[in-house]
Amino acid sequence: MQPDPDIARAEAETAQPQGRKLLVKSYGCQMNAYDAARMADVLAPEGFVETSDVEDADLVVLNTCHIREKASDKVFSELGKLRVLKEARKAEGKTLQIAVAGCVAQAEGGEILRKQRAVDLVVGPQSYHRLPEMLRQAAHGPVIDTDFPVEDKFDHLTKPSEEKIRQRGVSSFLTVQEGCDKFCSFCVVPYTRGAETSRDVGKIVAEAEHLARSGVREITLLGQNVNGYHGIGEDGGDWSLAKLIERLARINGLARLRYMTSHPNDMADDLIRAHRDMPILMPFLHLPVQSGSDRILDAMNRKHKADDYMRLVERIRAARPDIALSSDFIVGFPGETEEDFKATLALAHEVGFASTFFFKYSARAGTPGADLDDQIPEEIKSERLARLSEVVEAQRHAFNASMVGRRIEVLFEKTGRRPGQIAGKSPYLQPVQVDGPDALIGETALVEIVDCGTNSLFGGLVEGASSQFRAGGEI
Ligand code: 5AD
Ligand code: SF4
């Protein structure tokens, strides 16, 4: 006879010491932030309560990022500090368990234990549902799990309580797709997160409904290649991201939907139409282009030309004229000449981005880019980064300044910097501060923008214009 799973779980809960403190430190992308929350959810039934103070923690999980060298290096300097803390605890007869999760765990596996003996367990991004079991094993010696297991981790994750979701705020991430089959020649993601997989629509809807019931008003659908989503729909068919978004839009209580990150080649017609037809879909799209030079785009294995990107932007803007775009750029990819770099600057000028992330190329072991001749010297990378930064930062400031005098809808998330202020986000993810009542937290309202700072906008509530049912951009 199979044991009743609820009884088994109840027994497991009572068998564990209660009140242990957990600190999950997350680095890198939004998907890591989502994973960090889900790890805390998985460990809650084990008696772990979250803390933000490392001195207080019985278990520290470093949820790591491997995308660039600097991000990876952080892990080992952090682990060095934790080792000192662990030794101090030991001298007092107390314990500290240290776990390394995320993409460095996946990429380096057992090497981490060799480099830093204080580590108790190493868990890859596809195995963290196994954390409770691994922790039990770790009591007897170091444990590693960097499998891509046959079971779906999402089926084994614990649902967060409504109270926990409320604590996390009105805006939430939800992973719908994971992994990448694109193999851009600079990128570790296809190796650390594995092949593209999409979650079933039914499971995503159930998670989104639970979030909405618990007060979440905005969901950002996450995937390394999210617009390549194709999951099994409620009718058993293959659903696109646009069809998934249409379904999610019907959930009561949700005011805003977003998605990231997208590849230009997967920007399907139905998704562009969704931007035209669905006010719940925020008019802000992160669409990385990486470079403006065809030669470099080819070497990066991006499989499109600069002009394809420009034409795509035109089609998206024709469908949704108030849409704003953001991008990622890499400067100093192997072989990048001054002329190639100028093509990147020209593309940035031509598109006019509302915000931009820009990085120096970082050679990552195991990726094709790392083996290319003609790696670019660090000083040239730095010089190009500074020039690109000047252009795109000016664009960001101009975009923020263009909000002054406009009325935009704000989703209020928390109390503001000063008493009597509340803070929220514009449709374009700009932080907005206004004088207003705490009761508006969790609501959308129309705000007239009167000033803009380096990162934030400031405005006043437009009297009598609670815009709960007008999710969307500018009114
Ligand atoms: N070097 C520099 N930047 C990188 N990115 C990904 N891999 C690298 C690398 N090896 C950047 C890309 C990507 C973003 C998430 O990180 O711009 O879109
Ligand atoms: Fe990396 Fe390219 Fe896949 Fe994005 S599309 S995750 S940059 S390989």
Short mmCIF file of C-alpha atoms and ligand atoms in Angstrom, two decimals:
data_model
loop_
_atom_site.label_atom_id
_atom_site.label_comp_id
_atom_site.label_asym_id
_atom_site.label_seq_id
_atom_site.Cartn_x
_atom_site.Cartn_y
_atom_site.Cartn_z
CA MET A 1 0.00 0.00 0.00
CA GLN A 2 1.23 3.51 -0.78
CA PRO A 3 1.55 5.78 2.27
CA ASP A 4 -0.83 8.72 2.29
CA PRO A 5 1.46 11.54 1.07
CA ASP A 6 -0.14 14.08 3.41
CA ILE A 7 0.48 11.89 6.45
CA ALA A 8 4.03 11.22 5.26
CA ARG A 9 4.63 14.95 4.89
CA ALA A 10 3.10 15.68 8.33
CA GLU A 11 5.43 13.10 9.89
CA ALA A 12 8.43 14.53 8.06
CA GLU A 13 7.52 17.99 9.32
CA THR A 14 7.28 16.93 12.94
CA ALA A 15 10.54 14.96 12.68
CA GLN A 16 12.52 18.08 11.75
CA PRO A 17 13.80 20.65 14.24
CA GLN A 18 11.62 23.74 13.92
CA GLY A 19 12.76 27.35 13.72
CA ARG A 20 16.01 26.82 11.82
CA LYS A 21 17.01 29.96 9.96
CA LEU A 22 17.63 30.06 6.23
CA LEU A 23 19.39 32.69 4.14
CA VAL A 24 19.20 32.36 0.35
CA LYS A 25 21.53 34.83 -1.35
CA SER A 26 20.71 35.13 -5.01
CA TYR A 27 22.90 36.53 -7.78
CA GLY A 28 22.27 37.18 -11.46
CA CYS A 29 19.04 37.02 -13.38
CA GLN A 30 15.35 37.12 -12.50
CA MET A 31 15.06 33.38 -12.90
CA ASN A 32 17.56 32.95 -10.08
CA ALA A 33 15.40 35.28 -7.95
CA TYR A 34 12.38 33.07 -8.74
CA ASP A 35 14.39 29.91 -7.93
CA ALA A 36 15.57 31.44 -4.65
CA ALA A 37 11.96 31.98 -3.56
CA ARG A 38 11.04 28.44 -4.56
CA MET A 39 14.00 27.02 -2.58
CA ALA A 40 12.72 28.85 0.50
CA ASP A 41 9.26 27.35 -0.22
CA VAL A 42 10.72 23.83 -0.48
CA LEU A 43 12.55 24.27 2.82
CA ALA A 44 9.65 25.85 4.76
CA PRO A 45 8.01 22.48 5.61
CA GLU A 46 11.41 21.38 6.95
CA GLY A 47 11.09 24.05 9.63
CA PHE A 48 13.26 26.69 7.93
CA VAL A 49 12.29 30.32 8.45
CA GLU A 50 13.92 32.96 6.26
CA THR A 51 16.35 35.50 7.68
CA SER A 52 18.26 38.29 6.00
CA ASP A 53 21.07 38.18 8.58
CA VAL A 54 23.91 35.76 7.88
CA GLU A 55 24.89 35.79 11.59
CA ASP A 56 21.47 34.33 12.33
CA ALA A 57 21.44 31.63 9.65
CA ASP A 58 21.72 27.86 10.19
CA LEU A 59 21.78 27.28 6.44
CA VAL A 60 23.12 29.64 3.77
CA VAL A 61 22.31 28.90 0.13
CA LEU A 62 24.31 30.85 -2.46
CA ASN A 63 22.19 30.84 -5.61
CA THR A 64 24.93 31.60 -8.09
CA CYS A 65 25.33 33.08 -11.57
CA HIS A 66 27.86 31.88 -14.14
CA ILE A 67 27.10 34.28 -17.00
CA ARG A 68 30.26 36.38 -16.74
CA GLU A 69 33.57 35.78 -15.00
CA LYS A 70 32.97 38.45 -12.36
CA ALA A 71 29.66 36.89 -11.36
CA SER A 72 31.31 33.47 -10.92
CA ASP A 73 34.23 34.89 -8.94
CA LYS A 74 31.88 36.40 -6.38
CA VAL A 75 30.86 32.93 -5.25
CA PHE A 76 34.32 31.93 -4.08
CA SER A 77 35.00 35.18 -2.23
CA GLU A 78 31.60 34.79 -0.52
CA LEU A 79 32.38 31.17 0.34
CA GLY A 80 35.68 32.23 1.91
CA LYS A 81 33.78 34.51 4.31
CA LEU A 82 31.25 31.79 5.10
CA ARG A 83 34.04 29.33 5.92
CA VAL A 84 35.36 31.73 8.60
CA LEU A 85 31.85 32.03 10.05
CA LYS A 86 31.40 28.25 9.99
CA GLU A 87 34.66 27.74 11.88
CA ALA A 88 33.70 30.34 14.48
CA ARG A 89 30.38 28.57 14.96
CA LYS A 90 32.11 25.22 15.33
CA ALA A 91 34.31 26.64 18.09
CA GLU A 92 31.07 27.53 19.91
CA GLY A 93 29.68 24.02 19.38
CA LYS A 94 27.18 25.29 16.78
CA THR A 95 26.74 24.51 13.10
CA LEU A 96 26.35 26.34 9.80
CA GLN A 97 25.45 24.47 6.64
CA ILE A 98 26.56 25.94 3.32
CA ALA A 99 24.93 25.12 -0.01
CA VAL A 100 25.95 26.27 -3.49
CA ALA A 101 23.04 26.34 -5.95
CA GLY A 102 22.44 27.85 -9.39
CA CYS A 103 24.54 27.97 -12.53
CA VAL A 104 28.04 27.86 -10.96
CA ALA A 105 26.92 24.72 -9.12
CA GLN A 106 25.83 23.25 -12.44
CA ALA A 107 28.98 24.26 -14.29
CA GLU A 108 31.59 23.39 -11.66
CA GLY A 109 29.92 20.59 -9.68
CA GLY A 110 32.44 18.67 -7.54
CA GLU A 111 35.17 21.19 -8.32
CA ILE A 112 33.46 23.54 -5.83
CA LEU A 113 33.95 21.04 -2.99
CA ARG A 114 37.62 20.70 -3.91
CA LYS A 115 38.10 24.49 -4.01
CA GLN A 116 36.19 25.16 -0.79
CA ARG A 117 35.90 22.35 1.72
CA ALA A 118 33.46 24.22 3.93
CA VAL A 119 30.69 23.60 1.38
CA ASP A 120 28.16 20.96 2.46
CA LEU A 121 26.16 20.62 -0.71
CA VAL A 122 26.11 21.56 -4.36
CA VAL A 123 22.77 21.59 -6.17
CA GLY A 124 22.09 22.45 -9.81
CA PRO A 125 19.14 24.54 -11.04
CA GLN A 126 17.16 21.46 -12.08
CA SER A 127 17.52 19.56 -8.79
CA TYR A 128 16.69 22.00 -6.01
CA HIS A 129 13.38 20.30 -5.27
CA ARG A 130 15.62 17.59 -3.76
CA LEU A 131 17.13 20.00 -1.20
CA PRO A 132 15.40 18.56 1.90
CA GLU A 133 16.69 15.05 1.16
CA MET A 134 20.14 16.39 0.27
CA LEU A 135 20.35 18.30 3.56
CA ARG A 136 19.64 15.12 5.49
CA GLN A 137 22.43 13.35 3.57
CA ALA A 138 24.78 16.29 4.07
CA ALA A 139 24.78 15.59 7.81
CA HIS A 140 27.04 12.61 6.92
CA GLY A 141 29.32 14.31 4.35
CA PRO A 142 29.27 16.54 1.27
CA VAL A 143 26.53 15.94 -1.33
CA ILE A 144 26.31 16.89 -5.00
CA ASP A 145 23.33 16.82 -7.33
CA THR A 146 23.75 18.44 -10.73
CA ASP A 147 21.50 16.01 -12.64
CA PHE A 148 18.94 16.99 -15.18
CA PRO A 149 16.42 14.64 -13.53
CA VAL A 150 13.66 12.88 -15.45
CA GLU A 151 11.06 14.14 -13.00
CA ASP A 152 9.88 17.71 -13.44
CA LYS A 153 11.15 19.81 -10.53
CA PHE A 154 8.06 22.03 -10.77
CA ASP A 155 5.87 19.02 -9.86
CA HIS A 156 7.88 18.56 -6.67
CA LEU A 157 8.01 22.15 -5.43
CA THR A 158 6.03 23.26 -2.41
CA LYS A 159 3.29 25.83 -2.97
CA PRO A 160 4.06 29.01 -0.99
CA SER A 161 1.40 30.03 1.55
CA GLU A 162 -0.82 33.03 0.73
CA GLU A 163 0.82 34.88 3.61
CA LYS A 164 4.29 34.22 2.19
CA ILE A 165 3.23 35.49 -1.24
CA ARG A 166 1.78 38.63 0.34
CA GLN A 167 5.09 39.28 2.09
CA ARG A 168 6.88 39.02 -1.24
CA GLY A 169 4.76 41.80 -2.72
CA VAL A 170 2.30 42.52 -5.49
CA SER A 171 4.66 41.83 -8.37
CA SER A 172 5.85 38.30 -8.94
CA PHE A 173 7.98 36.23 -11.30
CA LEU A 174 6.72 32.98 -12.76
CA THR A 175 8.98 30.65 -14.74
CA VAL A 176 7.17 29.31 -17.83
CA GLN A 177 10.13 28.17 -19.91
CA GLU A 178 13.66 27.16 -19.06
CA GLY A 179 16.85 26.38 -20.96
CA CYS A 180 18.00 27.47 -24.37
CA ASP A 181 18.73 25.76 -27.69
CA LYS A 182 20.11 28.85 -29.41
CA PHE A 183 23.80 28.41 -28.49
CA CYS A 184 24.96 31.98 -28.94
CA SER A 185 28.72 31.53 -29.05
CA PHE A 186 29.38 33.67 -25.92
CA CYS A 187 26.76 32.15 -23.64
CA VAL A 188 26.89 29.45 -20.94
CA VAL A 189 23.11 29.21 -20.52
CA PRO A 190 22.54 26.26 -22.88
CA TYR A 191 25.07 24.32 -20.79
CA THR A 192 24.00 25.40 -17.31
CA ARG A 193 20.22 25.47 -17.79
CA GLY A 194 20.03 22.74 -20.41
CA ALA A 195 17.73 22.27 -23.40
CA GLU A 196 14.58 24.38 -23.88
CA THR A 197 11.56 23.09 -22.00
CA SER A 198 8.17 24.74 -21.59
CA ARG A 199 5.82 24.10 -18.68
CA ASP A 200 2.25 22.99 -19.40
CA VAL A 201 -0.34 25.78 -19.61
CA GLY A 202 -2.53 24.15 -16.93
CA LYS A 203 0.29 24.20 -14.36
CA ILE A 204 1.22 27.80 -15.15
CA VAL A 205 -2.42 28.89 -14.87
CA ALA A 206 -2.76 27.12 -11.50
CA GLU A 207 0.36 28.89 -10.19
CA ALA A 208 -0.78 32.27 -11.55
CA GLU A 209 -4.26 31.81 -10.01
CA HIS A 210 -2.70 31.02 -6.64
CA LEU A 211 -0.53 34.15 -6.90
CA ALA A 212 -3.52 36.32 -7.90
CA ARG A 213 -5.66 34.92 -5.04
CA SER A 214 -2.85 35.92 -2.68
CA GLY A 215 -2.82 39.54 -3.86
CA VAL A 216 -0.31 39.49 -6.74
CA ARG A 217 -1.32 42.05 -9.39
CA GLU A 218 1.59 41.82 -11.82
CA ILE A 219 3.29 38.70 -13.16
CA THR A 220 6.49 38.60 -15.20
CA LEU A 221 6.68 35.37 -17.15
CA LEU A 222 10.26 34.15 -17.17
CA GLY A 223 12.26 32.06 -19.58
CA GLN A 224 15.77 32.18 -20.99
CA ASN A 225 14.09 32.21 -24.37
CA VAL A 226 10.58 32.99 -23.22
CA ASN A 227 9.07 33.95 -26.56
CA GLY A 228 10.14 30.52 -27.84
CA TYR A 229 7.58 29.12 -25.34
CA HIS A 230 5.51 26.27 -26.71
CA GLY A 231 3.71 24.33 -24.02
CA ILE A 232 0.85 21.85 -23.93
CA GLY A 233 -2.34 23.89 -23.84
CA GLU A 234 -5.57 23.29 -21.97
CA ASP A 235 -6.97 21.72 -25.16
CA GLY A 236 -3.96 19.41 -25.49
CA GLY A 237 -2.57 21.46 -28.40
CA ASP A 238 0.75 23.26 -28.69
CA TRP A 239 0.30 26.81 -27.32
CA SER A 240 2.47 29.80 -28.12
CA LEU A 241 3.45 32.49 -25.61
CA ALA A 242 0.74 34.76 -27.05
CA LYS A 243 -1.92 32.11 -26.44
CA LEU A 244 -0.64 31.55 -22.90
CA ILE A 245 -0.80 35.30 -22.24
CA GLU A 246 -4.39 35.47 -23.56
CA ARG A 247 -5.34 32.72 -21.10
CA LEU A 248 -3.55 34.34 -18.16
CA ALA A 249 -5.23 37.66 -18.94
CA ARG A 250 -8.56 36.09 -17.92
CA ILE A 251 -7.41 35.47 -14.33
CA ASN A 252 -9.27 37.65 -11.85
CA GLY A 253 -7.19 40.24 -10.08
CA LEU A 254 -4.22 40.39 -12.44
CA ALA A 255 -3.60 43.90 -13.75
CA ARG A 256 -0.31 43.50 -15.60
CA LEU A 257 1.63 40.87 -17.52
CA ARG A 258 5.21 41.02 -18.76
CA TYR A 259 7.65 38.49 -20.15
CA MET A 260 11.42 38.19 -20.47
CA THR A 261 13.90 37.43 -22.03
CA SER A 262 13.11 37.24 -25.73
CA HIS A 263 15.18 36.39 -28.80
CA PRO A 264 14.42 38.52 -31.90
CA ASN A 265 13.98 35.44 -34.08
CA ASP A 266 11.13 34.13 -31.91
CA MET A 267 9.08 37.32 -31.97
CA ALA A 268 6.07 35.64 -33.62
CA ASP A 269 3.24 37.51 -35.36
CA ASP A 270 0.68 36.45 -32.75
CA LEU A 271 2.90 37.86 -30.00
CA ILE A 272 3.24 41.19 -31.81
CA ARG A 273 -0.56 41.21 -32.24
CA ALA A 274 -0.94 40.51 -28.51
CA HIS A 275 0.94 43.77 -27.85
CA ARG A 276 -1.59 45.54 -30.07
CA ASP A 277 -4.70 43.89 -28.63
CA MET A 278 -4.07 43.18 -24.96
CA PRO A 279 -3.91 46.15 -22.60
CA ILE A 280 -2.82 43.84 -19.77
CA LEU A 281 0.45 43.26 -21.62
CA MET A 282 2.74 46.11 -20.56
CA PRO A 283 4.15 48.23 -23.40
CA PHE A 284 7.74 47.49 -22.48
CA LEU A 285 9.80 44.79 -24.15
CA HIS A 286 13.29 43.51 -23.35
CA LEU A 287 14.64 42.42 -26.72
CA PRO A 288 18.42 41.93 -26.60
CA VAL A 289 20.33 42.56 -29.83
CA GLN A 290 23.91 42.21 -28.44
CA SER A 291 25.62 43.94 -31.40
CA GLY A 292 24.82 46.17 -34.38
CA SER A 293 27.42 44.59 -36.68
CA ASP A 294 26.36 41.79 -39.03
CA ARG A 295 29.83 40.28 -38.91
CA ILE A 296 29.78 40.10 -35.12
CA LEU A 297 26.15 38.95 -34.98
CA ASP A 298 27.17 36.11 -37.28
CA ALA A 299 30.21 35.23 -35.12
CA MET A 300 27.93 35.33 -32.08
CA ASN A 301 25.63 32.82 -33.83
CA ARG A 302 22.66 35.12 -33.32
CA LYS A 303 21.20 34.04 -36.69
CA HIS A 304 19.86 37.44 -37.70
CA LYS A 305 21.24 40.65 -39.16
CA ALA A 306 21.10 44.15 -37.72
CA ASP A 307 18.55 45.12 -40.34
CA ASP A 308 16.27 42.19 -39.39
CA TYR A 309 16.25 43.64 -35.88
CA MET A 310 15.42 47.13 -37.16
CA ARG A 311 12.53 45.79 -39.29
CA LEU A 312 11.24 43.82 -36.31
CA VAL A 313 11.32 46.92 -34.12
CA GLU A 314 9.32 48.76 -36.80
CA ARG A 315 6.65 46.04 -36.83
CA ILE A 316 6.41 45.99 -33.03
CA ARG A 317 6.12 49.79 -32.91
CA ALA A 318 3.49 49.78 -35.65
CA ALA A 319 1.44 47.34 -33.55
CA ARG A 320 1.92 49.23 -30.27
CA PRO A 321 3.14 52.79 -30.83
CA ASP A 322 3.72 53.54 -27.14
CA ILE A 323 5.95 50.50 -26.62
CA ALA A 324 9.41 51.10 -25.16
CA LEU A 325 12.32 48.78 -25.77
CA SER A 326 15.29 47.66 -23.74
CA SER A 327 18.29 45.64 -24.84
CA ASP A 328 21.48 43.86 -23.82
CA PHE A 329 24.75 44.65 -25.59
CA ILE A 330 28.13 42.96 -25.45
CA VAL A 331 31.20 44.99 -26.41
CA GLY A 332 34.57 43.51 -27.29
CA PHE A 333 33.42 40.18 -28.66
CA PRO A 334 36.46 38.47 -30.28
CA GLY A 335 37.33 40.13 -33.59
CA GLU A 336 35.18 43.25 -32.96
CA THR A 337 36.75 46.15 -34.87
CA GLU A 338 36.20 49.86 -34.34
CA GLU A 339 33.92 49.72 -37.39
CA ASP A 340 31.86 46.87 -35.88
CA PHE A 341 31.56 48.81 -32.65
CA LYS A 342 30.44 51.93 -34.53
CA ALA A 343 27.68 49.81 -36.08
CA THR A 344 26.55 48.97 -32.53
CA LEU A 345 26.46 52.66 -31.61
CA ALA A 346 24.55 53.39 -34.83
CA LEU A 347 21.95 50.73 -34.05
CA ALA A 348 21.50 52.07 -30.52
CA HIS A 349 21.02 55.59 -31.96
CA GLU A 350 18.56 54.36 -34.55
CA VAL A 351 16.37 52.36 -32.14
CA GLY A 352 16.44 54.71 -29.14
CA PHE A 353 16.25 52.37 -26.15
CA ALA A 354 14.41 53.25 -22.95
CA SER A 355 16.94 51.27 -20.94
CA THR A 356 19.95 49.15 -21.74
CA PHE A 357 22.24 46.60 -20.11
CA PHE A 358 25.77 46.59 -21.47
CA PHE A 359 28.61 44.22 -20.75
CA LYS A 360 32.24 43.66 -21.65
CA TYR A 361 32.66 40.32 -23.35
CA SER A 362 33.79 37.71 -20.84
CA ALA A 363 35.29 34.52 -22.28
CA ARG A 364 33.52 31.55 -20.69
CA ALA A 365 35.18 28.14 -20.69
CA GLY A 366 33.31 25.63 -22.83
CA THR A 367 31.66 28.21 -25.10
CA PRO A 368 32.83 28.54 -28.74
CA GLY A 369 33.65 32.25 -28.26
CA ALA A 370 36.35 31.41 -25.72
CA ASP A 371 38.35 29.53 -28.37
CA LEU A 372 38.25 32.31 -30.97
CA ASP A 373 41.45 34.07 -31.93
CA ASP A 374 41.55 37.81 -31.74
CA GLN A 375 40.29 38.28 -28.18
CA ILE A 376 39.99 42.01 -27.56
CA PRO A 377 42.29 43.68 -25.00
CA GLU A 378 40.66 44.77 -21.76
CA GLU A 379 41.47 48.50 -22.29
CA ILE A 380 39.65 48.51 -25.62
CA LYS A 381 36.65 46.76 -24.10
CA SER A 382 36.56 49.34 -21.29
CA GLU A 383 36.86 52.23 -23.70
CA ARG A 384 34.01 50.90 -25.90
CA LEU A 385 31.86 50.18 -22.87
CA ALA A 386 32.26 53.79 -21.73
CA ARG A 387 31.31 55.13 -25.17
CA LEU A 388 28.25 52.86 -25.43
CA SER A 389 27.26 53.74 -21.88
CA GLU A 390 27.30 57.44 -22.74
CA VAL A 391 24.90 56.91 -25.64
CA VAL A 392 22.43 54.56 -23.99
CA GLU A 393 22.44 56.31 -20.61
CA ALA A 394 21.58 59.56 -22.40
CA GLN A 395 18.71 57.71 -24.08
CA ARG A 396 17.48 56.40 -20.73
CA HIS A 397 17.56 59.89 -19.19
CA ALA A 398 15.76 61.34 -22.20
CA PHE A 399 13.11 58.64 -21.97
CA ASN A 400 12.62 59.28 -18.23
CA ALA A 401 12.49 63.03 -18.83
CA SER A 402 9.86 62.52 -21.56
CA MET A 403 7.51 61.22 -18.84
CA VAL A 404 7.32 64.63 -17.16
CA GLY A 405 3.94 66.19 -17.84
CA ARG A 406 2.41 62.84 -18.84
CA ARG A 407 -0.24 60.83 -17.04
CA ILE A 408 0.74 57.23 -16.57
CA GLU A 409 -0.64 54.30 -14.72
CA VAL A 410 1.32 53.20 -11.67
CA LEU A 411 1.07 49.92 -9.78
CA PHE A 412 1.83 50.74 -6.16
CA GLU A 413 4.07 48.21 -4.42
CA LYS A 414 5.22 49.62 -1.08
CA THR A 415 5.53 52.63 1.18
CA GLY A 416 7.80 55.36 -0.21
CA ARG A 417 11.06 56.91 0.88
CA ARG A 418 9.42 59.53 3.08
CA PRO A 419 6.41 59.25 5.42
CA GLY A 420 3.16 59.76 3.50
CA GLN A 421 4.75 58.58 0.25
CA ILE A 422 4.00 55.42 -1.67
CA ALA A 423 6.16 53.86 -4.36
CA GLY A 424 5.28 51.88 -7.43
CA LYS A 425 6.25 51.14 -11.01
CA SER A 426 5.24 52.71 -14.30
CA PRO A 427 4.34 50.49 -17.28
CA TYR A 428 8.01 50.93 -18.25
CA LEU A 429 9.31 49.63 -14.91
CA GLN A 430 10.39 53.09 -13.78
CA PRO A 431 10.13 53.54 -10.01
CA VAL A 432 7.52 56.23 -9.22
CA GLN A 433 7.11 58.07 -5.90
CA VAL A 434 3.94 59.96 -4.98
CA ASP A 435 2.26 61.35 -1.88
CA GLY A 436 -0.62 58.97 -1.26
CA PRO A 437 -2.36 56.63 1.16
CA ASP A 438 -0.96 53.16 1.99
CA ALA A 439 -4.39 51.81 1.02
CA LEU A 440 -3.35 52.22 -2.62
CA ILE A 441 -0.58 49.61 -2.25
CA GLY A 442 -1.56 46.74 -4.51
CA GLU A 443 -3.70 49.03 -6.69
CA THR A 444 -3.08 50.78 -9.96
CA ALA A 445 -3.79 54.49 -10.18
CA LEU A 446 -3.26 57.30 -12.61
CA VAL A 447 -0.33 59.57 -11.79
CA GLU A 448 0.72 62.85 -13.34
CA ILE A 449 4.51 62.91 -13.54
CA VAL A 450 5.98 66.26 -12.45
CA ASP A 451 9.69 65.51 -12.08
CA CYS A 452 12.33 62.92 -12.83
CA GLY A 453 15.53 62.00 -11.01
CA THR A 454 18.38 59.73 -12.14
CA ASN A 455 16.33 56.60 -11.66
CA SER A 456 12.94 57.56 -10.26
CA LEU A 457 9.94 59.57 -11.37
CA PHE A 458 7.93 61.81 -9.06
CA GLY A 459 4.29 62.70 -9.49
CA GLY A 460 0.87 63.31 -8.01
CA LEU A 461 -2.23 61.15 -7.96
CA VAL A 462 -4.81 62.27 -10.47
CA GLU A 463 -7.93 62.87 -8.37
CA GLY A 464 -10.79 60.41 -8.84
CA ALA A 465 -8.92 58.39 -11.44
CA SER A 466 -8.31 55.00 -9.87
CA SER A 467 -7.53 53.05 -13.01
CA GLN A 468 -8.00 49.52 -11.72
CA PHE A 469 -9.76 48.46 -14.86
CA ARG A 470 -7.57 50.28 -17.32
CA ALA A 471 -4.45 48.17 -17.18
CA GLY A 472 -2.13 49.42 -19.86
CA GLY A 473 0.08 52.29 -20.81
CA GLU A 474 -0.51 55.96 -21.05
CA ILE A 475 -4.07 57.18 -20.84
N1 5AD B 1 30.13 38.00 -21.77
C1 5AD B 1 29.47 39.17 -21.61
N2 5AD B 1 28.14 39.27 -21.55
C2 5AD B 1 27.42 38.12 -21.65
N3 5AD B 1 26.10 37.89 -21.64
C3 5AD B 1 25.90 36.58 -21.76
N4 5AD B 1 27.07 35.93 -21.87
C4 5AD B 1 28.04 36.87 -21.79
C5 5AD B 1 29.45 36.83 -21.86
N5 5AD B 1 30.10 35.69 -22.02
C6 5AD B 1 25.11 38.96 -21.56
C7 5AD B 1 24.23 39.00 -22.81
C8 5AD B 1 22.94 38.42 -22.32
C9 5AD B 1 22.92 38.89 -20.88
C10 5AD B 1 22.01 38.16 -19.99
O1 5AD B 1 24.26 38.71 -20.46
O2 5AD B 1 24.10 40.35 -23.22
O3 5AD B 1 21.82 38.90 -23.04
FE1 SF4 B 2 22.32 32.69 -24.09
FE2 SF4 B 2 21.71 33.23 -26.66
FE3 SF4 B 2 20.23 31.45 -25.30
FE4 SF4 B 2 20.08 34.06 -24.69
S1 SF4 B 2 19.46 33.12 -26.65
S2 SF4 B 2 20.27 32.35 -23.23
S3 SF4 B 2 22.16 34.74 -25.03
S4 SF4 B 2 22.39 31.24 -25.83
#
